[in-house]
Steps between C-alpha positions, in 0.01 A plus 500: 500500500332710230605794285315825572512828306391848596392664171488230227268294711256792506529552124448130414285404795290262294807293410712557808325530832805531724481873561726595793327692782604581854256241632692223313796550731306389807418129552133413478493317835624566856605794710820681399809424704802597285543757220830554308524771234813528284507789256771710333270803479186577697255768601388541850131506411521144369694381806239655728217327314667160533591557867147611583346197334757269668414636848131477426522134399768407754487196727386650832686229697844547351475840332665559164866546415543750215847540341571741214832497308579795269806623312681741728586752229190475285274550805633863528471460877827685557441772243136594554392631839129440437560141392719444804237635739225282354718189478625547854139528615400183318813314621423585863138400460598163365741444787236603757188330357654212305621172633868460598735558202276752319645807336646665192854426375697693244732271305836589347618209286636522146449812283126485570292269711259407221317194633117489519299248697210476742434217747183501713437213744187431698443235769397256225616624157789682335522721187816581312554745216826544307539712184560851364252683721621770736267568796362830364156622398645577157608141452144375551323778312729620219781255434488166324642253753534126486524287812477138613245466778425185692289402801510178699461358844771630737592147605510349148800399292375689192740725305324821609539408865866399466586817301311724746674338801843551347435865413354594842765289674852463371482775237366766739758402763766571238339835415490609863876453515533758216240740644431775748163512679288814481510736681871561513754782499667551166850368459740479208392260224780322318487587132592203283356609165415815305135430556532479877721813499237699306197370694656593832545861390254790494349695213476879506272700269511872431166676560447812294350733755289690241322184374250460788394867462472517122152507340455401136263751334468316164494804274407459130790365294472772236527766768809336647668475161481873434531663841850495654424702812135458593515627861772651723458224761527216247841377388554469125621138524197406711240738348213253519520482881544730793656454840333594824825636621514738206146620580569541871830695454397689179443877500144614547517693171569166332197330665717356777440486876808709579606279789868480599612153596778448753831444330688170495789544746868441445574126496700389798665247266554518128571131481303329222320175573541393136871421540393202715271372221494362146240625256295201368184458303306467825656793690821577689625174652697528827687200648411396851856597605441864417128534581553681834738755338263568212201546739715734713588712197130519404375579850769769554299714255165445674517781754611758244203413271230478767420876540391531136237227546406491863388762750220755470656672193624183333367354177298218659324744736415747222356225280286367785379833639458721193334272247227755420750784439721272280198383301400861433851565365473196279161614371653838400779314315249275334286798393798665331589179324139444389476856367806440284363171372161649414631825352747324276247228403697200611191290498516158662187293585679356814582842647259595773583734790239338725657155448844645587366651826332170591828314448681764702258451792549125500876527462536753779295275728727203430808717563363607841459131595856427388637778713346339807729203445823556694696260277399688180589835655835366615582389143407838359716683753800280444459467124609138537310181592635156582362151435622137505669367189221357282462123486575463128687166500187294452487650146801438275431808282466758779790351698718516187402865441579584861836330500591656160427853623691426820810383302473795256495747787786331681710481184438870428615590851817296468574656160498847653831430671583774747136608512420176685657646817167681531305180459530315835291209373754419226800522730322294768397221265844493342677472837260257673478259204850561356362588155740523207475860373608410145230234469240745643606767251559301182312170531169426330185444710538123516860520612424763765203303634713188532783697664254647752352158578842345549636780723185530713492124554868488588472796736224323693753224576785737592562671831611853577282699259339724767733791445287625207417821690850628443446520126534873427 
């Protein structure tokens, strides 16, 4: 077996010729019969490339068995609807077109299933790769990865053959016992570490509804320094930019369109989704236990907010149907600003009205395209978007930052005492994992992290913790 590198081998190619490429994974001889991919993280594009090549080079007599093993939590299969749809589709395709035993398995073993290996066997040869490389495009193109790669005859007694046979045989049999095959209906995942608890949750992000509609004019700095109120439709704290909503709803005397948008209705529920979450450096983290309740709280506001944005008089419709009128209003605003700049001699070589109008045209066109995307429109209406918890545990620095911000937020909530009755996430975590309130309030980060790890691990072994929903 030989050592192969992804990036260093390119940099020192004259001295080290073992540059790892996708082609190196496939044996040089024979038709492909068996493919095993083991990877903590992955991207579906890379999996599709390997599967396509495997089918193309498959043994037409026997077909090809393709097995893919991924970490259940890091795959984001249960948190990301798009990933689930695509992975389900690939999983079905492998079961239908592949030889018996083909498919995708999501593994739950340890804090993170972090193994990486590839075994590809033909009717004559076998190739085996073991190392740091996850099966992603990024791993091949941007990361420095080091792997052991060997090829030999499938019937030989060489080390590459023996290692490959053990991985694709006994090891994968053991993995399947700890796995669920895709597609499957979500079920509760046992949380045995802080990492698994956090990865199984969901991340919410606040979306500032004005941001998609705000155009940056880029006025001269000297002009901005002196003028406090430069136009009635421009806020003092954001005086270098203007919102489409302000133009649309502004009075005609102030260069606005004078359109009245439908009002946001009375919320059917005043319940805040944030009480089910902890504020971290990557967004508002919500545990899997409370995800449904948080989403219900968010969606309860959807109907009351829809009229302002949808319908013939809503913001989306006005932006799409009255671009010319809105642009004329903006030109009036720009003319008034330019007159002030010129009359007061705030000279700036970068200031050019024509350039501003060109940028406005391009920006408006991009906005119209965005508003054709249902997912983007839904985020703007709700003011909140959701995403899987980011896979940060492959990087010690980012994972440490994430855990530190998580602990800091949790400690702050515990320190609030009676206020925590409004924070369902704190009460739920305390009850489910039997957390010591004094340690959570007064301990340092190291002590709190260890306490969390101990209690989460112990709770995974205990029974009778399903009454968390009564934590009020």
